[in-house]
PDB file of N, CA and C in Angstrom:
ATOM      1  N   MET A  28     -15.132  36.095  29.725  1.00 58.00           N
ATOM      2  CA  MET A  28     -14.101  35.264  29.166  1.00 58.00           C
ATOM      3  C   MET A  28     -14.293  35.195  27.646  1.00 58.00           C
ATOM      4  N   PRO A  29     -13.242  35.427  26.853  1.00 59.00           N
ATOM      5  CA  PRO A  29     -13.385  35.413  25.397  1.00 59.00           C
ATOM      6  C   PRO A  29     -13.593  33.985  24.881  1.00 59.00           C
ATOM      7  N   PRO A  30     -14.291  33.858  23.751  1.00 58.00           N
ATOM      8  CA  PRO A  30     -14.519  32.517  23.198  1.00 58.00           C
ATOM      9  C   PRO A  30     -13.213  31.900  22.707  1.00 58.00           C
ATOM     10  N   LYS A  31     -13.163  30.594  22.770  1.00 58.00           N
ATOM     11  CA  LYS A  31     -11.975  29.884  22.311  1.00 58.00           C
ATOM     12  C   LYS A  31     -11.954  29.857  20.783  1.00 58.00           C
ATOM     13  N   ILE A  32     -10.808  30.110  20.223  1.00 57.00           N
ATOM     14  CA  ILE A  32     -10.653  30.098  18.774  1.00 57.00           C
ATOM     15  C   ILE A  32     -10.051  28.754  18.379  1.00 57.00           C
ATOM     16  N   LYS A  33     -10.780  28.071  17.524  1.00 58.00           N
ATOM     17  CA  LYS A  33     -10.289  26.772  17.057  1.00 58.00           C
ATOM     18  C   LYS A  33      -9.406  26.978  15.836  1.00 58.00           C
ATOM     19  N   ASN A  34      -8.383  26.186  15.735  1.00 57.00           N
ATOM     20  CA  ASN A  34      -7.465  26.275  14.613  1.00 57.00           C
ATOM     21  C   ASN A  34      -7.989  25.400  13.474  1.00 57.00           C
ATOM     22  N   HIS A  35      -8.488  26.052  12.422  1.00 55.00           N
ATOM     23  CA  HIS A  35      -9.001  25.324  11.265  1.00 55.00           C
ATOM     24  C   HIS A  35      -8.078  25.453  10.063  1.00 55.00           C
ATOM     25  N   SER A  36      -6.816  25.703  10.306  1.00 53.00           N
ATOM     26  CA  SER A  36      -5.885  25.892   9.200  1.00 53.00           C
ATOM     27  C   SER A  36      -5.564  24.571   8.502  1.00 53.00           C
ATOM     28  N   LYS A  37      -5.791  23.480   9.167  1.00 53.00           N
ATOM     29  CA  LYS A  37      -5.491  22.174   8.606  1.00 53.00           C
ATOM     30  C   LYS A  37      -6.716  21.691   7.830  1.00 53.00           C
ATOM     31  N   LYS A  38      -6.696  21.868   6.506  1.00 54.00           N
ATOM     32  CA  LYS A  38      -7.866  21.518   5.703  1.00 54.00           C
ATOM     33  C   LYS A  38      -7.984  20.016   5.492  1.00 54.00           C
ATOM     34  N   TYR A  39      -6.881  19.387   5.212  1.00 50.00           N
ATOM     35  CA  TYR A  39      -6.907  17.975   4.884  1.00 50.00           C
ATOM     36  C   TYR A  39      -6.088  17.203   5.904  1.00 50.00           C
ATOM     37  N   GLU A  40      -6.624  16.095   6.311  1.00 51.00           N
ATOM     38  CA  GLU A  40      -5.876  15.242   7.226  1.00 51.00           C
ATOM     39  C   GLU A  40      -4.954  14.349   6.411  1.00 51.00           C
ATOM     40  N   ILE A  41      -3.760  14.192   6.891  1.00 48.00           N
ATOM     41  CA  ILE A  41      -2.805  13.322   6.225  1.00 48.00           C
ATOM     42  C   ILE A  41      -2.987  11.925   6.794  1.00 48.00           C
ATOM     43  N   SER A  42      -3.249  10.993   5.910  1.00 49.00           N
ATOM     44  CA  SER A  42      -3.470   9.630   6.375  1.00 49.00           C
ATOM     45  C   SER A  42      -2.238   8.792   6.075  1.00 49.00           C
ATOM     46  N   SER A  43      -1.911   7.949   6.999  1.00 50.00           N
ATOM     47  CA  SER A  43      -0.801   7.040   6.797  1.00 50.00           C
ATOM     48  C   SER A  43      -1.323   5.791   6.089  1.00 50.00           C
ATOM     49  N   PRO A  44      -0.452   5.025   5.456  1.00 52.00           N
ATOM     50  CA  PRO A  44      -0.918   3.823   4.758  1.00 52.00           C
ATOM     51  C   PRO A  44      -1.609   2.822   5.682  1.00 52.00           C
ATOM     52  N   GLU A  45      -1.236   2.830   6.958  1.00 53.00           N
ATOM     53  CA  GLU A  45      -1.853   1.887   7.881  1.00 53.00           C
ATOM     54  C   GLU A  45      -3.297   2.272   8.206  1.00 53.00           C
ATOM     55  N   SER A  46      -3.616   3.565   8.093  1.00 48.00           N
ATOM     56  CA  SER A  46      -4.950   4.012   8.478  1.00 48.00           C
ATOM     57  C   SER A  46      -5.923   4.048   7.306  1.00 48.00           C
ATOM     58  N   GLU A  47      -5.480   3.637   6.126  1.00 57.00           N
ATOM     59  CA  GLU A  47      -6.376   3.652   4.972  1.00 57.00           C
ATOM     60  C   GLU A  47      -7.488   2.633   5.173  1.00 57.00           C
ATOM     61  N   GLU A  48      -8.675   3.055   4.821  1.00 62.00           N
ATOM     62  CA  GLU A  48      -9.811   2.160   4.941  1.00 62.00           C
ATOM     63  C   GLU A  48     -10.194   1.651   3.570  1.00 62.00           C
ATOM     64  N   LEU A  49     -10.723   0.466   3.541  1.00 57.00           N
ATOM     65  CA  LEU A  49     -11.181  -0.120   2.297  1.00 57.00           C
ATOM     66  C   LEU A  49     -12.551   0.430   1.943  1.00 57.00           C
ATOM     67  N   PRO A  50     -12.930   0.321   0.690  1.00 64.00           N
ATOM     68  CA  PRO A  50     -14.254   0.821   0.318  1.00 64.00           C
ATOM     69  C   PRO A  50     -15.360   0.055   1.023  1.00 64.00           C
ATOM     70  N   VAL A  51     -16.413   0.767   1.322  1.00 83.00           N
ATOM     71  CA  VAL A  51     -17.549   0.162   2.002  1.00 83.00           C
ATOM     72  C   VAL A  51     -18.618  -0.113   0.959  1.00 83.00           C
ATOM     73  N   PHE A  52     -19.136  -1.311   0.963  1.00 89.00           N
ATOM     74  CA  PHE A  52     -20.215  -1.672   0.058  1.00 89.00           C
ATOM     75  C   PHE A  52     -21.528  -1.376   0.767  1.00 89.00           C
ATOM     76  N   HIS A  53     -22.292  -0.444   0.222  1.00 91.00           N
ATOM     77  CA  HIS A  53     -23.531  -0.006   0.846  1.00 91.00           C
ATOM     78  C   HIS A  53     -24.617  -1.054   0.654  1.00 91.00           C
ATOM     79  N   VAL A  54     -25.223  -1.460   1.753  1.00 91.00           N
ATOM     80  CA  VAL A  54     -26.229  -2.514   1.732  1.00 91.00           C
ATOM     81  C   VAL A  54     -27.453  -2.069   0.942  1.00 91.00           C
ATOM     82  N   ASP A  55     -27.848  -0.807   1.092  1.00 91.00           N
ATOM     83  CA  ASP A  55     -29.028  -0.322   0.375  1.00 91.00           C
ATOM     84  C   ASP A  55     -28.824  -0.358  -1.135  1.00 91.00           C
ATOM     85  N   ARG A  56     -27.654   0.027  -1.589  1.00 93.00           N
ATOM     86  CA  ARG A  56     -27.374  -0.013  -3.028  1.00 93.00           C
ATOM     87  C   ARG A  56     -27.378  -1.444  -3.543  1.00 93.00           C
ATOM     88  N   ILE A  57     -26.752  -2.334  -2.788  1.00 93.00           N
ATOM     89  CA  ILE A  57     -26.711  -3.737  -3.199  1.00 93.00           C
ATOM     90  C   ILE A  57     -28.119  -4.307  -3.235  1.00 93.00           C
ATOM     91  N   HIS A  58     -28.926  -3.975  -2.236  1.00 92.00           N
ATOM     92  CA  HIS A  58     -30.308  -4.466  -2.190  1.00 92.00           C
ATOM     93  C   HIS A  58     -31.096  -3.940  -3.396  1.00 92.00           C
ATOM     94  N   ARG A  59     -30.916  -2.677  -3.714  1.00 92.00           N
ATOM     95  CA  ARG A  59     -31.616  -2.077  -4.857  1.00 92.00           C
ATOM     96  C   ARG A  59     -31.200  -2.755  -6.165  1.00 92.00           C
ATOM     97  N   LYS A  60     -29.905  -3.022  -6.317  1.00 93.00           N
ATOM     98  CA  LYS A  60     -29.430  -3.660  -7.546  1.00 93.00           C
ATOM     99  C   LYS A  60     -29.880  -5.114  -7.638  1.00 93.00           C
ATOM    100  N   LEU A  61     -29.923  -5.804  -6.507  1.00 93.00           N
ATOM    101  CA  LEU A  61     -30.422  -7.176  -6.518  1.00 93.00           C
ATOM    102  C   LEU A  61     -31.901  -7.214  -6.881  1.00 93.00           C
ATOM    103  N   LYS A  62     -32.673  -6.274  -6.329  1.00 92.00           N
ATOM    104  CA  LYS A  62     -34.098  -6.219  -6.658  1.00 92.00           C
ATOM    105  C   LYS A  62     -34.311  -5.908  -8.137  1.00 92.00           C
ATOM    106  N   LYS A  63     -33.458  -5.048  -8.679  1.00 92.00           N
ATOM    107  CA  LYS A  63     -33.571  -4.701 -10.089  1.00 92.00           C
ATOM    108  C   LYS A  63     -33.194  -5.895 -10.967  1.00 92.00           C
ATOM    109  N   LYS A  64     -32.169  -6.634 -10.568  1.00 92.00           N
ATOM    110  CA  LYS A  64     -31.703  -7.786 -11.342  1.00 92.00           C
ATOM    111  C   LYS A  64     -32.697  -8.939 -11.282  1.00 92.00           C
ATOM    112  N   PHE A  65     -33.186  -9.239 -10.094  1.00 90.00           N
ATOM    113  CA  PHE A  65     -34.116 -10.353  -9.903  1.00 90.00           C
ATOM    114  C   PHE A  65     -35.519  -9.813  -9.693  1.00 90.00           C
ATOM    115  N   HIS A  66     -36.027  -9.129 -10.708  1.00 88.00           N
ATOM    116  CA  HIS A  66     -37.338  -8.489 -10.637  1.00 88.00           C
ATOM    117  C   HIS A  66     -38.429  -9.543 -10.452  1.00 88.00           C
ATOM    118  N   GLY A  67     -39.307  -9.310  -9.507  1.00 84.00           N
ATOM    119  CA  GLY A  67     -40.425 -10.213  -9.274  1.00 84.00           C
ATOM    120  C   GLY A  67     -40.176 -11.236  -8.183  1.00 84.00           C
ATOM    121  N   LEU A  68     -38.939 -11.412  -7.785  1.00 88.00           N
ATOM    122  CA  LEU A  68     -38.634 -12.366  -6.719  1.00 88.00           C
ATOM    123  C   LEU A  68     -38.593 -11.642  -5.383  1.00 88.00           C
ATOM    124  N   ARG A  69     -38.986 -12.351  -4.346  1.00 89.00           N
ATOM    125  CA  ARG A  69     -38.916 -11.766  -3.007  1.00 89.00           C
ATOM    126  C   ARG A  69     -37.477 -11.868  -2.514  1.00 89.00           C
ATOM    127  N   LEU A  70     -37.005 -10.783  -1.953  1.00 88.00           N
ATOM    128  CA  LEU A  70     -35.610 -10.706  -1.542  1.00 88.00           C
ATOM    129  C   LEU A  70     -35.540 -10.195  -0.112  1.00 88.00           C
ATOM    130  N   HIS A  71     -34.928 -10.969   0.744  1.00 88.00           N
ATOM    131  CA  HIS A  71     -34.800 -10.577   2.145  1.00 88.00           C
ATOM    132  C   HIS A  71     -33.625  -9.618   2.299  1.00 88.00           C
ATOM    133  N   GLN A  72     -33.734  -8.684   3.234  1.00 83.00           N
ATOM    134  CA  GLN A  72     -32.682  -7.689   3.469  1.00 83.00           C
ATOM    135  C   GLN A  72     -31.379  -8.358   3.920  1.00 83.00           C
ATOM    136  N   ASP A  73     -31.475  -9.495   4.601  1.00 92.00           N
ATOM    137  CA  ASP A  73     -30.274 -10.188   5.064  1.00 92.00           C
ATOM    138  C   ASP A  73     -29.395 -10.656   3.904  1.00 92.00           C
ATOM    139  N   ALA A  74     -30.007 -10.930   2.758  1.00 92.00           N
ATOM    140  CA  ALA A  74     -29.226 -11.352   1.594  1.00 92.00           C
ATOM    141  C   ALA A  74     -28.284 -10.238   1.157  1.00 92.00           C
ATOM    142  N   SER A  75     -28.760  -9.017   1.193  1.00 92.00           N
ATOM    143  CA  SER A  75     -27.925  -7.875   0.807  1.00 92.00           C
ATOM    144  C   SER A  75     -26.813  -7.639   1.822  1.00 92.00           C
ATOM    145  N   VAL A  76     -27.120  -7.815   3.091  1.00 93.00           N
ATOM    146  CA  VAL A  76     -26.115  -7.644   4.147  1.00 93.00           C
ATOM    147  C   VAL A  76     -25.021  -8.696   3.994  1.00 93.00           C
ATOM    148  N   TYR A  77     -25.422  -9.929   3.739  1.00 95.00           N
ATOM    149  CA  TYR A  77     -24.464 -11.016   3.583  1.00 95.00           C
ATOM    150  C   TYR A  77     -23.586 -10.787   2.353  1.00 95.00           C
ATOM    151  N   LEU A  78     -24.204 -10.389   1.238  1.00 94.00           N
ATOM    152  CA  LEU A  78     -23.441 -10.143   0.018  1.00 94.00           C
ATOM    153  C   LEU A  78     -22.457  -8.992   0.203  1.00 94.00           C
ATOM    154  N   ALA A  79     -22.866  -7.937   0.892  1.00 93.00           N
ATOM    155  CA  ALA A  79     -21.968  -6.809   1.154  1.00 93.00           C
ATOM    156  C   ALA A  79     -20.785  -7.251   2.009  1.00 93.00           C
ATOM    157  N   ALA A  80     -21.040  -8.093   2.998  1.00 93.00           N
ATOM    158  CA  ALA A  80     -19.958  -8.577   3.862  1.00 93.00           C
ATOM    159  C   ALA A  80     -18.978  -9.451   3.082  1.00 93.00           C
ATOM    160  N   VAL A  81     -19.492 -10.306   2.219  1.00 94.00           N
ATOM    161  CA  VAL A  81     -18.624 -11.173   1.415  1.00 94.00           C
ATOM    162  C   VAL A  81     -17.779 -10.342   0.452  1.00 94.00           C
ATOM    163  N   LEU A  82     -18.395  -9.350  -0.189  1.00 93.00           N
ATOM    164  CA  LEU A  82     -17.651  -8.488  -1.111  1.00 93.00           C
ATOM    165  C   LEU A  82     -16.565  -7.695  -0.388  1.00 93.00           C
ATOM    166  N   GLU A  83     -16.877  -7.200   0.801  1.00 92.00           N
ATOM    167  CA  GLU A  83     -15.870  -6.468   1.581  1.00 92.00           C
ATOM    168  C   GLU A  83     -14.721  -7.380   1.991  1.00 92.00           C
ATOM    169  N   TYR A  84     -15.041  -8.608   2.385  1.00 92.00           N
ATOM    170  CA  TYR A  84     -13.994  -9.540   2.802  1.00 92.00           C
ATOM    171  C   TYR A  84     -13.078  -9.881   1.628  1.00 92.00           C
ATOM    172  N   LEU A  85     -13.669 -10.181   0.469  1.00 90.00           N
ATOM    173  CA  LEU A  85     -12.855 -10.537  -0.691  1.00 90.00           C
ATOM    174  C   LEU A  85     -12.001  -9.357  -1.154  1.00 90.00           C
ATOM    175  N   THR A  86     -12.573  -8.169  -1.118  1.00 89.00           N
ATOM    176  CA  THR A  86     -11.814  -6.976  -1.495  1.00 89.00           C
ATOM    177  C   THR A  86     -10.655  -6.753  -0.533  1.00 89.00           C
ATOM    178  N   ALA A  87     -10.919  -6.899   0.752  1.00 90.00           N
ATOM    179  CA  ALA A  87      -9.863  -6.723   1.753  1.00 90.00           C
ATOM    180  C   ALA A  87      -8.763  -7.761   1.574  1.00 90.00           C
ATOM    181  N   GLU A  88      -9.144  -8.974   1.265  1.00 90.00           N
ATOM    182  CA  GLU A  88      -8.167 -10.047   1.066  1.00 90.00           C
ATOM    183  C   GLU A  88      -7.255  -9.739  -0.125  1.00 90.00           C
ATOM    184  N   VAL A  89      -7.844  -9.337  -1.235  1.00 89.00           N
ATOM    185  CA  VAL A  89      -7.054  -9.040  -2.432  1.00 89.00           C
ATOM    186  C   VAL A  89      -6.160  -7.822  -2.206  1.00 89.00           C
ATOM    187  N   VAL A  90      -6.683  -6.795  -1.549  1.00 87.00           N
ATOM    188  CA  VAL A  90      -5.890  -5.580  -1.327  1.00 87.00           C
ATOM    189  C   VAL A  90      -4.735  -5.845  -0.366  1.00 87.00           C
ATOM    190  N   THR A  91      -4.968  -6.584   0.704  1.00 88.00           N
ATOM    191  CA  THR A  91      -3.872  -6.854   1.645  1.00 88.00           C
ATOM    192  C   THR A  91      -2.798  -7.732   1.017  1.00 88.00           C
ATOM    193  N   LEU A  92      -3.203  -8.718   0.227  1.00 89.00           N
ATOM    194  CA  LEU A  92      -2.203  -9.538  -0.454  1.00 89.00           C
ATOM    195  C   LEU A  92      -1.447  -8.720  -1.499  1.00 89.00           C
ATOM    196  N   SER A  93      -2.133  -7.799  -2.147  1.00 87.00           N
ATOM    197  CA  SER A  93      -1.472  -6.935  -3.134  1.00 87.00           C
ATOM    198  C   SER A  93      -0.482  -5.998  -2.467  1.00 87.00           C
ATOM    199  N   LYS A  94      -0.832  -5.482  -1.300  1.00 86.00           N
ATOM    200  CA  LYS A  94       0.083  -4.590  -0.582  1.00 86.00           C
ATOM    201  C   LYS A  94       1.352  -5.320  -0.163  1.00 86.00           C
ATOM    202  N   LYS A  95       1.218  -6.598   0.166  1.00 86.00           N
ATOM    203  CA  LYS A  95       2.403  -7.371   0.525  1.00 86.00           C
ATOM    204  C   LYS A  95       3.281  -7.622  -0.698  1.00 86.00           C
ATOM    205  N   LEU A  96       2.640  -7.741  -1.858  1.00 85.00           N
ATOM    206  CA  LEU A  96       3.386  -8.026  -3.081  1.00 85.00           C
ATOM    207  C   LEU A  96       4.166  -6.808  -3.563  1.00 85.00           C
ATOM    208  N   ILE A  97       3.533  -5.656  -3.555  1.00 86.00           N
ATOM    209  CA  ILE A  97       4.197  -4.435  -4.031  1.00 86.00           C
ATOM    210  C   ILE A  97       4.679  -3.647  -2.820  1.00 86.00           C
ATOM    211  N   VAL A  98       5.935  -3.317  -2.810  1.00 81.00           N
ATOM    212  CA  VAL A  98       6.499  -2.610  -1.668  1.00 81.00           C
ATOM    213  C   VAL A  98       6.728  -1.138  -1.995  1.00 81.00           C
ATOM    214  N   ASN A  99       7.418  -0.861  -3.079  1.00 80.00           N
ATOM    215  CA  ASN A  99       7.769   0.519  -3.417  1.00 80.00           C
ATOM    216  C   ASN A  99       6.751   1.191  -4.327  1.00 80.00           C
ATOM    217  N   ASN A 100       5.888   0.431  -4.920  1.00 79.00           N
ATOM    218  CA  ASN A 100       4.919   0.982  -5.860  1.00 79.00           C
ATOM    219  C   ASN A 100       3.707   1.515  -5.106  1.00 79.00           C
ATOM    220  N   LYS A 101       3.083   2.572  -5.619  1.00 80.00           N
ATOM    221  CA  LYS A 101       1.929   3.158  -4.949  1.00 80.00           C
ATOM    222  C   LYS A 101       0.608   2.660  -5.520  1.00 80.00           C
ATOM    223  N   ARG A 102       0.655   2.002  -6.649  1.00 84.00           N
ATOM    224  CA  ARG A 102      -0.566   1.553  -7.306  1.00 84.00           C
ATOM    225  C   ARG A 102      -0.614   0.043  -7.399  1.00 84.00           C
ATOM    226  N   ILE A 103      -1.819  -0.460  -7.307  1.00 84.00           N
ATOM    227  CA  ILE A 103      -2.040  -1.882  -7.521  1.00 84.00           C
ATOM    228  C   ILE A 103      -2.515  -2.037  -8.955  1.00 84.00           C
ATOM    229  N   MET A 104      -1.731  -2.703  -9.759  1.00 86.00           N
ATOM    230  CA  MET A 104      -2.057  -2.896 -11.168  1.00 86.00           C
ATOM    231  C   MET A 104      -2.779  -4.235 -11.340  1.00 86.00           C
ATOM    232  N   SER A 105      -3.413  -4.393 -12.493  1.00 86.00           N
ATOM    233  CA  SER A 105      -4.141  -5.635 -12.739  1.00 86.00           C
ATOM    234  C   SER A 105      -3.190  -6.829 -12.814  1.00 86.00           C
ATOM    235  N   SER A 106      -1.949  -6.600 -13.222  1.00 86.00           N
ATOM    236  CA  SER A 106      -0.980  -7.696 -13.240  1.00 86.00           C
ATOM    237  C   SER A 106      -0.678  -8.188 -11.826  1.00 86.00           C
ATOM    238  N   HIS A 107      -0.694  -7.276 -10.847  1.00 86.00           N
ATOM    239  CA  HIS A 107      -0.494  -7.685  -9.457  1.00 86.00           C
ATOM    240  C   HIS A 107      -1.660  -8.550  -8.983  1.00 86.00           C
ATOM    241  N   VAL A 108      -2.864  -8.137  -9.349  1.00 88.00           N
ATOM    242  CA  VAL A 108      -4.044  -8.914  -8.943  1.00 88.00           C
ATOM    243  C   VAL A 108      -4.011 -10.291  -9.595  1.00 88.00           C
ATOM    244  N   LYS A 109      -3.614 -10.366 -10.865  1.00 89.00           N
ATOM    245  CA  LYS A 109      -3.500 -11.660 -11.547  1.00 89.00           C
ATOM    246  C   LYS A 109      -2.493 -12.559 -10.840  1.00 89.00           C
ATOM    247  N   GLN A 110      -1.366 -11.975 -10.466  1.00 89.00           N
ATOM    248  CA  GLN A 110      -0.321 -12.748  -9.797  1.00 89.00           C
ATOM    249  C   GLN A 110      -0.815 -13.278  -8.452  1.00 89.00           C
ATOM    250  N   ILE A 111      -1.577 -12.469  -7.742  1.00 90.00           N
ATOM    251  CA  ILE A 111      -2.104 -12.897  -6.450  1.00 90.00           C
ATOM    252  C   ILE A 111      -3.130 -14.005  -6.621  1.00 90.00           C
ATOM    253  N   LEU A 112      -3.988 -13.860  -7.628  1.00 89.00           N
ATOM    254  CA  LEU A 112      -5.003 -14.887  -7.860  1.00 89.00           C
ATOM    255  C   LEU A 112      -4.370 -16.211  -8.263  1.00 89.00           C
ATOM    256  N   GLN A 113      -3.218 -16.173  -8.903  1.00 89.00           N
ATOM    257  CA  GLN A 113      -2.540 -17.403  -9.287  1.00 89.00           C
ATOM    258  C   GLN A 113      -1.797 -18.036  -8.117  1.00 89.00           C
ATOM    259  N   THR A 114      -1.289 -17.215  -7.199  1.00 90.00           N
ATOM    260  CA  THR A 114      -0.497 -17.765  -6.102  1.00 90.00           C
ATOM    261  C   THR A 114      -1.352 -18.229  -4.931  1.00 90.00           C
ATOM    262  N   ASP A 115      -2.468 -17.558  -4.673  1.00 90.00           N
ATOM    263  CA  ASP A 115      -3.319 -17.942  -3.550  1.00 90.00           C
ATOM    264  C   ASP A 115      -4.253 -19.067  -3.998  1.00 90.00           C
ATOM    265  N   PRO A 116      -4.176 -20.244  -3.363  1.00 92.00           N
ATOM    266  CA  PRO A 116      -4.978 -21.383  -3.844  1.00 92.00           C
ATOM    267  C   PRO A 116      -6.488 -21.189  -3.689  1.00 92.00           C
ATOM    268  N   GLU A 117      -6.922 -20.572  -2.592  1.00 92.00           N
ATOM    269  CA  GLU A 117      -8.361 -20.397  -2.381  1.00 92.00           C
ATOM    270  C   GLU A 117      -8.950 -19.396  -3.370  1.00 92.00           C
ATOM    271  N   LEU A 118      -8.266 -18.274  -3.558  1.00 90.00           N
ATOM    272  CA  LEU A 118      -8.742 -17.284  -4.519  1.00 90.00           C
ATOM    273  C   LEU A 118      -8.648 -17.811  -5.946  1.00 90.00           C
ATOM    274  N   ASN A 119      -7.661 -18.646  -6.214  1.00 90.00           N
ATOM    275  CA  ASN A 119      -7.515 -19.233  -7.538  1.00 90.00           C
ATOM    276  C   ASN A 119      -8.707 -20.125  -7.868  1.00 90.00           C
ATOM    277  N   ILE A 120      -9.155 -20.907  -6.905  1.00 93.00           N
ATOM    278  CA  ILE A 120     -10.319 -21.774  -7.126  1.00 93.00           C
ATOM    279  C   ILE A 120     -11.584 -20.939  -7.272  1.00 93.00           C
ATOM    280  N   LEU A 121     -11.743 -19.950  -6.405  1.00 91.00           N
ATOM    281  CA  LEU A 121     -12.962 -19.144  -6.399  1.00 91.00           C
ATOM    282  C   LEU A 121     -13.095 -18.294  -7.662  1.00 91.00           C
ATOM    283  N   LEU A 122     -12.003 -17.705  -8.092  1.00 88.00           N
ATOM    284  CA  LEU A 122     -12.047 -16.771  -9.217  1.00 88.00           C
ATOM    285  C   LEU A 122     -11.327 -17.318 -10.449  1.00 88.00           C
ATOM    286  N   SER A 123     -11.425 -18.622 -10.669  1.00 88.00           N
ATOM    287  CA  SER A 123     -10.701 -19.243 -11.780  1.00 88.00           C
ATOM    288  C   SER A 123     -11.244 -18.826 -13.141  1.00 88.00           C
ATOM    289  N   GLU A 124     -12.527 -18.521 -13.237  1.00 91.00           N
ATOM    290  CA  GLU A 124     -13.113 -18.170 -14.533  1.00 91.00           C
ATOM    291  C   GLU A 124     -13.306 -16.666 -14.709  1.00 91.00           C
ATOM    292  N   VAL A 125     -12.652 -15.871 -13.882  1.00 87.00           N
ATOM    293  CA  VAL A 125     -12.753 -14.417 -13.977  1.00 87.00           C
ATOM    294  C   VAL A 125     -11.687 -13.908 -14.941  1.00 87.00           C
ATOM    295  N   THR A 126     -12.096 -13.027 -15.842  1.00 88.00           N
ATOM    296  CA  THR A 126     -11.165 -12.414 -16.783  1.00 88.00           C
ATOM    297  C   THR A 126     -10.780 -11.036 -16.267  1.00 88.00           C
ATOM    298  N   ILE A 127      -9.483 -10.822 -16.102  1.00 85.00           N
ATOM    299  CA  ILE A 127      -8.977  -9.532 -15.632  1.00 85.00           C
ATOM    300  C   ILE A 127      -8.271  -8.867 -16.806  1.00 85.00           C
ATOM    301  N   PRO A 128      -8.664  -7.642 -17.157  1.00 85.00           N
ATOM    302  CA  PRO A 128      -8.023  -6.969 -18.297  1.00 85.00           C
ATOM    303  C   PRO A 128      -6.567  -6.632 -17.996  1.00 85.00           C
ATOM    304  N   THR A 129      -5.794  -6.480 -19.051  1.00 78.00           N
ATOM    305  CA  THR A 129      -4.377  -6.164 -18.877  1.00 78.00           C
ATOM    306  C   THR A 129      -4.199  -4.687 -18.577  1.00 78.00           C
ATOM    307  N   ASP A 130      -2.995  -4.339 -18.093  1.00 68.00           N
ATOM    308  CA  ASP A 130      -2.674  -2.947 -17.769  1.00 68.00           C
ATOM    309  C   ASP A 130      -2.595  -2.127 -19.047  1.00 68.00           C
ATOM    310  N   TRP A 131      -2.788  -0.844 -18.896  1.00 64.00           N
ATOM    311  CA  TRP A 131      -2.701   0.063 -20.048  1.00 64.00           C
ATOM    312  C   TRP A 131      -1.295   0.443 -20.268  1.00 64.00           C
TER     313      TRP A 131
END
């Protein structure tokens, strides 16, 4: 019986907007940066896991709210993020002292 030939003509998979994944914050990188920042202090691995989870949640929250705000546009601009931070009360309190640069 001849071997089966697989079709590898499809180099890139086309992803739909619904299947896009958010960036993953690597726990090892976060742990390394925390150790570098707080040199000499003992740091538990769970702190890095917790920080990565919080960063992923906040990023997901901002991106999903931004996607609802912009319908026809393909890019999320800093003005969109500013508008979201002003309209969402929880994010407004949390990130009230954050400076976001203007669009180019």
